[in-house]
Every structure is written in structure tokens, then in C-alpha cells.
Amino acid sequence: MSKKIHWGIIGLGSIAHKFAADLQRSDSAILHGVASRSMEKATEFASRYNAKKAYDSYEKLVNDPEIDVVYIATPHVFHFENTMMCLQKGKSVLCEKPMGIDTQQTQTMIAEAKARNLFLMEAIWTRFMPSIEKMLQLLNEKVIGDISSVHADFGFRTEFDPESRLFNKKLAGGSLLDIGIYPIFLSLLVLGIPSDIHAVARMTPTEIDSFCAMLFHYSTNEKAVLTSTFEANTPTEAFIHGTKGSIKLHRSFHEANTISLDIDGEITVFDLPHTGNGYVHEIEEVNRCIRDGKTESATLPLAFSEQLIKIIDRVKAEIGLKYS
Ligand SMILES: NC(=O)c1ccc[n+]([C@@H]2O[C@H](COP(=O)([O-])OP(=O)(O)OC[C@H]3O[C@@H](n4cnc5c(N)ncnc54)[C@H](OP(=O)(O)O)[C@@H]3O)[C@@H](O)[C@H]2O)c1
């Protein structure tokens, strides 16, 4: 059996719990260490998920020589400094989305990883879902003909709390960066880079977007209609429409277990369950890449993350969203 990859986790919030549970489901991964700003939290987390080491500072974890790769699970605004610290200490990184809060941060992170010959990937777990692989296969086989449009929404209702990660401008809150990234990801995967972007938003008193509607136009005339919101429980589905039919990614499309193909009203349903909480697929990709000495994933390359944040920056400019 080949060497297991030793993982560390920085920032022990809600996503870190789901991710750690999935690390336990991977035969090729070991959760070696976890780091929190609180020792009590780190100790409790380590014992729950069988991590060997618990650290009360992110820096201490990064200095652990046994860790191969660090998963960054802090709020968006800390991804840059946390990732740069890991890379500068020789660690590979899987960084939660969005990798940086703007293009400049993201490009600096990518350049640092490349200069140090270290693995770096944005944790867009959706890219590794069996449902997305099936969707791409159907699109490549032109089963729905030529693509004409992508429609995707992501919305949930949550009370306005100016201090929370979702609404706090200092933590780079807003629906666009937090969940709008998924519809944009899908449009980039399926249609590439838009030539024109139109977007409107509703802003909160904390000056972040609680609702964002986007319309993308492509040079070959396809369209994407995308929304994100913290104001309502929207269907959170996605549709790819083509000249011969449509593909639907069922709720919640970013972790879809089911897709359906509609050709002139004849529906074929594909059940494609993800493993565990859905993070196992991206974990296996990182393990494979690191074991094979790769510095980026061919399935989710760094150039894709750079394009993704460039599109997000264009949307931000349209809606007047600015982070300091
Ligand atoms: N891929 C996905 O499915 C998915 C889902 C949800 C979120 N995310 C991403 O994961 C990241 C974290 O989201 P989350 O929902 O897990 O957030 P969360 O529950 O608020 O946890 C974030 C953790 O970051 C650490 N942290 C460091 N400085 C902080 C500060 N000043 N304020 C608050 N927390 C601080 C804390 O850990 P310690 O106290 O242990 O230091 C905190 O528990 C976000 O970037 C988000 O986009 C991804």
C-alpha cells in the first residue's frame, strides 16, 4: 500500500467538521493534526476525529514536519494569509473557496505555490462529484446538442446578523462570494469565460450583497442566468439547455446526487450518489496528486481558479461590492 497522506486542518468551524468526517472515510488519508485559536476546541475536535495532534495556534500546526497538506477552513478573508503561511513553511494546501477574495490575492497564492513547487488547489468539491462527471460526459457526447444556456440558483434564508461570517464585511461576507461562486463555477465549467457581464444586487446595511442576480453573455451567443441569495430558500437547482434537450442537476445542484436528462419530454434519471458528506472525492484527488508529485490538479487547475475569481471581480464591480 502506498504512503498515506498526512493532513492538517486550520480553523475548526462548521465545514471543518464535515471535512474531517470525510477524511476518516478515505483509505489514503490520515488526519494528523488540527489547529484552532482555542486549545479546548482543538483537543475536542482531535479526539472526535482521531487526530494525533491538537494545536492552539495555526502556526504551530504548520511547523509540524509530519503534515503533508493543510486544509484551510477559516472565513474567506483569512484564506490568503493562512495559505501563504503554509506555502512558505513548505506545506501543500487545499484552500476553501473562494481561494482569495480577489484576483490579486489569488494570483499571489498561485505564484507562491508555483515558485515553491508545492501543491495548491481551491476546495471546489463540486468539481469532483459523480453527478458533474456524468453531466460533462453527456455534454461531450452532445446528447443535448449545442448548449444554449445555463440557469443556476443558490439560495437559503438566514437572519441578518451583522457580526456573522455571512454578513460581516470585514470577513468578506456576501452571497456572491459564499454561494454565488457555485453557479459561476458551473457556468465557467460549461461555457467558459463570458464576454459581457450584467449583475444587480440588494445590499445589506453592512454593505455586502444579500441577493445577487447575474446575466452572462458569451461571444458565441450562449447565456447564463445565475442568482445567489441569503434572503430565501430558492430551489438551488441547475439546468443546462441545449438545441436537442436539457440536463437538470437536482437540489442542491452543487452536491447533486441525481441528474436528469430531458429529450423532448422523455426523462432519463441518473442516480449518482456522492460518498460521505461529499468531500471524499476532492480529498482523493488531492491525495493522488500529492502522491504523484503533482503541484496542481488537472481536473481543477489553478488557471480555472484564477478565471473564476476574475469573473467574480467583474460581478463585484457591476454591483459595487468592495472589500477593504
Ligand atoms: N465547501 C463547502 O461545502 C463549504 C461549506 C461551508 C463553508 N465553506 C467555506 O469554508 C470557510 C469556512 O466556513 P465555515 O462555515 O466553516 O465558517 P465557520 O463555521 O465560521 O468557521 C470558520 C473557522 O475559522 C476560524 N477563524 C479564524 N479567525 C476567525 C475569525 N476572526 N472569525 C471567525 N472565525 C475565525 C475559526 O476556527 P477556530 O476558532 O478553530 O480558530 C472558525 O471556527 C469559508 O471560506 C466558506 O466559504 C465551504
Short mmCIF file of C-alpha atoms and ligand atoms in Angstrom, two decimals:
data_model
loop_
_atom_site.label_atom_id
_atom_site.label_comp_id
_atom_site.label_asym_id
_atom_site.label_seq_id
_atom_site.Cartn_x
_atom_site.Cartn_y
_atom_site.Cartn_z
CA MET A 1 0.00 0.00 0.00
CA SER A 2 1.37 3.42 -0.92
CA LYS A 3 2.08 6.07 1.68
CA LYS A 4 -0.92 7.69 3.31
CA ILE A 5 -1.15 11.46 3.03
CA HIS A 6 -0.96 13.24 6.38
CA TRP A 7 -3.46 16.10 6.66
CA GLY A 8 -3.72 19.10 8.92
CA ILE A 9 -6.78 21.33 9.34
CA ILE A 10 -6.71 25.05 10.20
CA GLY A 11 -9.93 26.68 11.54
CA LEU A 12 -12.27 24.23 13.25
CA GLY A 13 -15.69 25.61 12.30
CA SER A 14 -18.69 24.02 10.65
CA ILE A 15 -17.13 22.93 7.35
CA ALA A 16 -14.04 21.53 9.11
CA HIS A 17 -16.28 19.02 10.93
CA LYS A 18 -17.85 17.71 7.71
CA PHE A 19 -14.46 17.56 6.02
CA ALA A 20 -12.80 15.74 8.94
CA ALA A 21 -15.57 13.12 8.91
CA ASP A 22 -14.86 12.53 5.21
CA LEU A 23 -11.09 12.32 5.80
CA GLN A 24 -11.90 9.32 8.01
CA ARG A 25 -13.69 7.74 5.02
CA SER A 26 -10.60 7.98 2.81
CA ASP A 27 -8.25 4.97 2.88
CA SER A 28 -5.36 7.08 1.63
CA ALA A 29 -5.62 9.92 4.19
CA ILE A 30 -4.74 10.36 7.84
CA LEU A 31 -5.88 13.37 9.86
CA HIS A 32 -2.61 14.06 11.63
CA GLY A 33 -3.19 17.45 13.27
CA VAL A 34 -5.79 20.15 13.82
CA ALA A 35 -5.38 23.80 14.82
CA SER A 36 -7.73 26.26 16.42
CA ARG A 37 -7.30 29.57 18.19
CA SER A 38 -8.63 27.69 21.23
CA MET A 39 -6.83 24.69 22.76
CA GLU A 40 -10.06 23.33 24.20
CA LYS A 41 -11.71 23.34 20.77
CA ALA A 42 -8.65 21.75 19.14
CA THR A 43 -8.45 18.97 21.75
CA GLU A 44 -12.14 18.18 21.48
CA PHE A 45 -12.00 18.16 17.66
CA ALA A 46 -8.85 15.99 17.61
CA SER A 47 -10.40 13.41 19.89
CA ARG A 48 -13.65 13.35 17.91
CA TYR A 49 -11.87 12.71 14.59
CA ASN A 50 -8.84 10.74 15.85
CA ALA A 51 -6.23 13.36 15.03
CA LYS A 52 -2.85 12.68 16.64
CA LYS A 53 -2.05 16.34 17.38
CA ALA A 54 -4.09 19.31 18.60
CA TYR A 55 -2.61 22.80 18.33
CA ASP A 56 -3.77 26.12 19.83
CA SER A 57 -2.21 28.13 17.01
CA TYR A 58 -2.27 27.80 13.25
CA GLU A 59 1.48 28.46 13.10
CA LYS A 60 2.29 25.53 15.39
CA LEU A 61 0.44 23.14 13.10
CA VAL A 62 2.29 24.44 10.07
CA ASN A 63 5.60 23.69 11.81
CA ASP A 64 4.68 20.02 12.30
CA PRO A 65 7.07 18.13 9.98
CA GLU A 66 4.74 15.15 9.63
CA ILE A 67 1.99 17.10 7.86
CA ASP A 68 1.94 16.89 4.04
CA VAL A 69 -1.07 19.05 3.24
CA VAL A 70 -3.14 21.62 5.13
CA TYR A 71 -6.86 22.18 4.62
CA ILE A 72 -7.71 25.86 5.21
CA ALA A 73 -11.24 26.19 6.66
CA THR A 74 -11.22 29.74 8.01
CA PRO A 75 -13.51 32.58 6.79
CA HIS A 76 -12.70 33.84 3.27
CA VAL A 77 -10.77 36.86 4.41
CA PHE A 78 -8.09 34.72 6.12
CA HIS A 79 -7.51 32.29 3.23
CA PHE A 80 -4.73 34.43 1.81
CA GLU A 81 -2.61 34.79 4.96
CA ASN A 82 -3.25 31.20 6.10
CA THR A 83 -2.36 29.74 2.69
CA MET A 84 0.73 31.92 2.28
CA MET A 85 1.96 30.87 5.73
CA CYS A 86 1.53 27.18 4.86
CA LEU A 87 3.26 27.50 1.49
CA GLN A 88 6.13 29.48 2.99
CA LYS A 89 6.63 26.65 5.51
CA GLY A 90 6.71 24.07 2.72
CA LYS A 91 3.20 22.67 3.08
CA SER A 92 0.83 21.82 0.27
CA VAL A 93 -2.61 23.41 0.58
CA LEU A 94 -6.26 22.69 -0.10
CA CYS A 95 -7.90 26.08 0.46
CA GLU A 96 -11.63 26.61 0.94
CA LYS A 97 -13.49 28.66 -1.63
CA PRO A 98 -13.03 31.41 -2.60
CA MET A 99 -9.27 30.84 -2.59
CA GLY A 100 -8.56 34.59 -2.40
CA ILE A 101 -11.12 37.35 -2.03
CA ASP A 102 -9.90 38.97 -5.26
CA THR A 103 -7.78 38.26 -8.32
CA GLN A 104 -4.66 39.84 -6.88
CA GLN A 105 -4.69 37.62 -3.76
CA THR A 106 -5.42 34.52 -5.81
CA GLN A 107 -2.62 35.22 -8.30
CA THR A 108 -0.16 35.81 -5.44
CA MET A 109 -1.12 32.48 -3.82
CA ILE A 110 -0.74 30.64 -7.12
CA ALA A 111 2.63 32.26 -7.81
CA GLU A 112 3.87 31.31 -4.32
CA ALA A 113 2.85 27.66 -4.76
CA LYS A 114 4.46 27.52 -8.21
CA ALA A 115 7.69 29.16 -7.02
CA ARG A 116 7.95 26.61 -4.21
CA ASN A 117 6.84 23.65 -6.34
CA LEU A 118 4.04 22.87 -3.88
CA PHE A 119 0.56 21.54 -4.48
CA LEU A 120 -2.30 24.06 -4.25
CA MET A 121 -6.00 23.64 -5.03
CA GLU A 122 -9.20 25.55 -4.32
CA ALA A 123 -11.67 23.32 -2.44
CA ILE A 124 -14.41 23.37 -5.07
CA TRP A 125 -15.70 19.92 -4.09
CA THR A 126 -18.50 20.19 -6.66
CA ARG A 127 -16.00 19.63 -9.49
CA PHE A 128 -15.35 16.09 -8.23
CA MET A 129 -18.97 14.99 -7.76
CA PRO A 130 -20.05 11.92 -9.77
CA SER A 131 -23.03 13.99 -10.99
CA ILE A 132 -20.73 16.62 -12.52
CA GLU A 133 -18.65 13.93 -14.25
CA LYS A 134 -21.84 12.46 -15.75
CA MET A 135 -23.05 15.90 -16.84
CA LEU A 136 -19.73 16.55 -18.61
CA GLN A 137 -19.90 13.14 -20.31
CA LEU A 138 -23.41 13.88 -21.64
CA LEU A 139 -22.34 17.33 -22.82
CA ASN A 140 -19.23 15.94 -24.54
CA GLU A 141 -21.38 13.36 -26.31
CA LYS A 142 -23.62 16.24 -27.49
CA VAL A 143 -26.67 14.38 -26.14
CA ILE A 144 -28.47 17.74 -25.70
CA GLY A 145 -26.99 19.18 -28.90
CA ASP A 146 -25.29 22.58 -28.75
CA ILE A 147 -25.56 24.36 -25.41
CA SER A 148 -27.69 27.48 -25.50
CA SER A 149 -27.89 28.46 -21.80
CA VAL A 150 -27.06 27.65 -18.18
CA HIS A 151 -29.50 28.51 -15.38
CA ALA A 152 -28.45 28.06 -11.76
CA ASP A 153 -29.52 29.46 -8.42
CA PHE A 154 -28.23 29.03 -4.87
CA GLY A 155 -30.26 30.46 -2.01
CA PHE A 156 -31.08 29.93 1.61
CA ARG A 157 -32.85 32.14 4.13
CA THR A 158 -30.89 33.27 7.11
CA GLU A 159 -31.50 36.06 9.62
CA PHE A 160 -29.42 39.18 9.18
CA ASP A 161 -26.61 39.21 11.75
CA PRO A 162 -24.05 41.93 11.12
CA GLU A 163 -21.36 40.03 13.04
CA SER A 164 -21.72 36.67 11.29
CA ARG A 165 -19.33 35.42 8.63
CA LEU A 166 -22.09 35.72 6.03
CA PHE A 167 -22.94 39.40 6.64
CA ASN A 168 -19.77 40.88 8.13
CA LYS A 169 -17.91 42.93 5.56
CA LYS A 170 -14.64 42.56 7.49
CA LEU A 171 -14.95 38.78 6.97
CA ALA A 172 -15.73 39.32 3.25
CA GLY A 173 -19.38 38.39 3.72
CA GLY A 174 -22.00 38.38 0.98
CA SER A 175 -23.93 35.83 -1.07
CA LEU A 176 -21.73 36.26 -4.14
CA LEU A 177 -18.50 35.04 -2.56
CA ASP A 178 -20.13 32.50 -0.28
CA ILE A 179 -22.62 30.73 -2.57
CA GLY A 180 -22.80 32.70 -5.84
CA ILE A 181 -19.41 31.13 -6.55
CA TYR A 182 -21.18 27.79 -7.28
CA PRO A 183 -23.47 28.98 -10.12
CA ILE A 184 -20.50 30.93 -11.52
CA PHE A 185 -18.30 27.83 -11.22
CA LEU A 186 -20.87 25.83 -13.23
CA SER A 187 -21.13 28.48 -15.94
CA LEU A 188 -17.33 28.63 -16.25
CA LEU A 189 -17.07 24.84 -16.44
CA VAL A 190 -19.77 24.55 -19.11
CA LEU A 191 -19.50 27.78 -21.11
CA GLY A 192 -16.08 29.27 -20.31
CA ILE A 193 -15.37 32.98 -19.88
CA PRO A 194 -18.24 35.40 -20.57
CA SER A 195 -17.67 38.35 -22.87
CA ASP A 196 -20.28 40.54 -21.09
CA ILE A 197 -21.50 40.51 -17.50
CA HIS A 198 -24.56 42.25 -16.13
CA ALA A 199 -25.42 42.00 -12.44
CA VAL A 200 -27.68 43.63 -9.88
CA ALA A 201 -27.73 43.16 -6.13
CA ARG A 202 -29.50 44.12 -2.95
CA MET A 203 -27.05 45.31 -0.34
CA THR A 204 -27.36 44.98 3.44
CA PRO A 205 -26.67 47.76 5.95
CA THR A 206 -23.23 46.12 6.31
CA GLU A 207 -22.62 46.85 2.59
CA ILE A 208 -22.46 43.31 1.35
CA ASP A 209 -24.87 41.63 -1.08
CA SER A 210 -27.72 39.56 0.35
CA PHE A 211 -29.02 38.96 -3.19
CA CYS A 212 -27.18 38.93 -6.48
CA ALA A 213 -28.59 38.28 -9.95
CA MET A 214 -26.20 37.77 -12.85
CA LEU A 215 -26.63 37.57 -16.60
CA PHE A 216 -23.62 36.42 -18.62
CA HIS A 217 -23.32 36.66 -22.39
CA TYR A 218 -20.73 34.70 -24.40
CA SER A 219 -19.06 35.58 -27.69
CA THR A 220 -20.67 32.52 -29.30
CA ASN A 221 -24.09 33.78 -28.09
CA GLU A 222 -24.81 31.37 -25.19
CA LYS A 223 -26.25 32.89 -22.00
CA ALA A 224 -26.02 32.13 -18.28
CA VAL A 225 -28.69 33.24 -15.80
CA LEU A 226 -27.42 32.92 -12.24
CA THR A 227 -28.54 34.01 -8.77
CA SER A 228 -27.40 33.78 -5.17
CA THR A 229 -29.26 34.89 -2.05
CA PHE A 230 -29.39 34.74 1.73
CA GLU A 231 -33.00 36.01 1.62
CA ALA A 232 -34.98 32.95 0.52
CA ASN A 233 -34.85 29.17 0.22
CA THR A 234 -34.63 29.03 -3.56
CA PRO A 235 -34.68 25.70 -5.49
CA THR A 236 -30.86 25.55 -5.72
CA GLU A 237 -31.06 23.63 -8.98
CA ALA A 238 -29.19 23.98 -12.24
CA PHE A 239 -30.20 23.44 -15.85
CA ILE A 240 -28.12 23.18 -18.99
CA HIS A 241 -30.31 23.77 -22.02
CA GLY A 242 -29.26 22.68 -25.50
CA THR A 243 -30.67 22.55 -29.02
CA LYS A 244 -31.90 18.95 -28.52
CA GLY A 245 -32.76 18.81 -24.80
CA SER A 246 -31.79 19.71 -21.24
CA ILE A 247 -29.85 18.39 -18.28
CA LYS A 248 -31.03 19.15 -14.75
CA LEU A 249 -28.78 18.96 -11.69
CA HIS A 250 -31.19 18.33 -8.85
CA ARG A 251 -31.26 20.15 -5.50
CA SER A 252 -28.76 21.00 -4.17
CA PHE A 253 -27.03 21.21 -7.53
CA HIS A 254 -23.56 21.84 -6.09
CA GLU A 255 -23.70 18.43 -4.40
CA ALA A 256 -26.28 16.74 -6.64
CA ASN A 257 -26.91 13.04 -6.17
CA THR A 258 -29.32 12.99 -9.11
CA ILE A 259 -29.33 14.45 -12.57
CA SER A 260 -31.97 14.07 -15.25
CA LEU A 261 -31.88 14.28 -18.99
CA ASP A 262 -34.90 15.63 -20.84
CA ILE A 263 -35.08 14.95 -24.58
CA ASP A 264 -38.43 16.15 -25.93
CA GLY A 265 -40.17 15.34 -22.66
CA GLU A 266 -38.63 11.88 -22.34
CA ILE A 267 -36.88 11.92 -18.98
CA THR A 268 -33.93 9.71 -18.03
CA VAL A 269 -32.88 9.90 -14.38
CA PHE A 270 -29.33 9.11 -13.25
CA ASP A 271 -28.72 8.39 -9.57
CA LEU A 272 -25.14 9.31 -8.79
CA PRO A 273 -24.73 9.44 -5.02
CA HIS A 274 -21.63 11.10 -3.63
CA THR A 275 -19.65 9.37 -0.91
CA GLY A 276 -19.99 10.50 2.72
CA ASN A 277 -20.57 14.23 3.08
CA GLY A 278 -19.33 14.70 -0.50
CA TYR A 279 -15.79 15.83 0.30
CA VAL A 280 -14.23 12.38 -0.16
CA HIS A 281 -13.96 12.91 -3.92
CA GLU A 282 -11.85 16.09 -3.64
CA ILE A 283 -9.82 14.51 -0.82
CA GLU A 284 -8.94 11.53 -3.05
CA GLU A 285 -7.92 13.91 -5.85
CA VAL A 286 -5.55 15.78 -3.52
CA ASN A 287 -4.09 12.51 -2.19
CA ARG A 288 -3.50 11.24 -5.74
CA CYS A 289 -1.89 14.48 -6.89
CA ILE A 290 0.45 14.71 -3.90
CA ARG A 291 1.42 11.02 -4.12
CA ASP A 292 2.17 11.52 -7.85
CA GLY A 293 4.27 14.62 -7.16
CA LYS A 294 1.87 16.96 -8.96
CA THR A 295 1.62 20.60 -7.97
CA GLU A 296 -1.92 21.11 -9.24
CA SER A 297 -4.96 19.10 -10.22
CA ALA A 298 -5.56 18.56 -13.93
CA THR A 299 -9.30 18.33 -13.14
CA LEU A 300 -9.42 21.61 -11.21
CA PRO A 301 -6.34 23.52 -12.38
CA LEU A 302 -5.13 26.76 -10.82
CA ALA A 303 -5.88 28.61 -14.06
CA PHE A 304 -9.54 27.71 -13.52
CA SER A 305 -9.50 29.25 -10.02
CA GLU A 306 -7.85 32.35 -11.46
CA GLN A 307 -10.55 32.68 -14.12
CA LEU A 308 -13.27 32.08 -11.53
CA ILE A 309 -12.13 34.93 -9.27
CA LYS A 310 -11.65 37.21 -12.30
CA ILE A 311 -15.33 36.69 -13.18
CA ILE A 312 -16.32 37.27 -9.54
CA ASP A 313 -14.33 40.52 -9.56
CA ARG A 314 -16.24 41.62 -12.68
CA VAL A 315 -19.53 40.91 -10.90
CA LYS A 316 -18.32 42.79 -7.81
CA ALA A 317 -17.56 45.82 -9.98
CA GLU A 318 -21.08 45.65 -11.50
CA ILE A 319 -22.81 45.58 -8.10
CA GLY A 320 -20.44 47.97 -6.34
CA LEU A 321 -19.19 45.40 -3.80
CA LYS A 322 -15.86 46.43 -2.33
CA TYR A 323 -13.78 44.82 0.42
CA SER A 324 -11.01 46.82 2.03
N1 LIG B 1 -17.05 23.54 0.52
C1 LIG B 1 -18.15 23.71 1.23
O1 LIG B 1 -19.10 22.95 1.13
C2 LIG B 1 -18.22 24.82 2.19
C3 LIG B 1 -19.30 24.92 3.05
C4 LIG B 1 -19.30 25.91 4.00
C5 LIG B 1 -18.25 26.81 4.04
N2 LIG B 1 -17.21 26.72 3.18
C6 LIG B 1 -16.09 27.66 3.22
O2 LIG B 1 -15.31 27.34 4.39
C7 LIG B 1 -14.87 28.53 5.03
C8 LIG B 1 -15.31 28.47 6.48
O3 LIG B 1 -16.72 28.40 6.55
P1 LIG B 1 -17.49 27.83 7.85
O4 LIG B 1 -18.93 27.87 7.50
O5 LIG B 1 -16.88 26.57 8.31
O6 LIG B 1 -17.17 29.01 8.89
P2 LIG B 1 -17.22 28.96 10.48
O7 LIG B 1 -18.13 27.90 10.96
O8 LIG B 1 -17.42 30.36 10.93
O9 LIG B 1 -15.73 28.51 10.87
C9 LIG B 1 -14.61 29.23 10.50
C10 LIG B 1 -13.49 28.96 11.49
O10 LIG B 1 -12.40 29.81 11.15
C11 LIG B 1 -11.68 30.17 12.31
N3 LIG B 1 -11.46 31.61 12.41
C12 LIG B 1 -10.27 32.23 12.41
N4 LIG B 1 -10.40 33.54 12.57
C13 LIG B 1 -11.71 33.79 12.69
C14 LIG B 1 -12.46 34.97 12.92
N5 LIG B 1 -11.87 36.18 13.04
N6 LIG B 1 -13.78 34.87 12.97
C15 LIG B 1 -14.39 33.69 12.84
N7 LIG B 1 -13.72 32.52 12.64
C16 LIG B 1 -12.37 32.57 12.58
C17 LIG B 1 -12.48 29.63 13.50
O11 LIG B 1 -11.82 28.45 13.90
P3 LIG B 1 -11.01 28.35 15.29
O12 LIG B 1 -11.87 29.04 16.30
O13 LIG B 1 -10.92 26.89 15.46
O14 LIG B 1 -9.70 29.02 15.08
C18 LIG B 1 -13.84 29.29 12.93
O15 LIG B 1 -14.44 28.23 13.62
C19 LIG B 1 -15.47 29.70 4.24
O16 LIG B 1 -14.47 30.29 3.44
C20 LIG B 1 -16.55 29.08 3.36
O17 LIG B 1 -16.64 29.66 2.07
C21 LIG B 1 -17.19 25.74 2.27
#
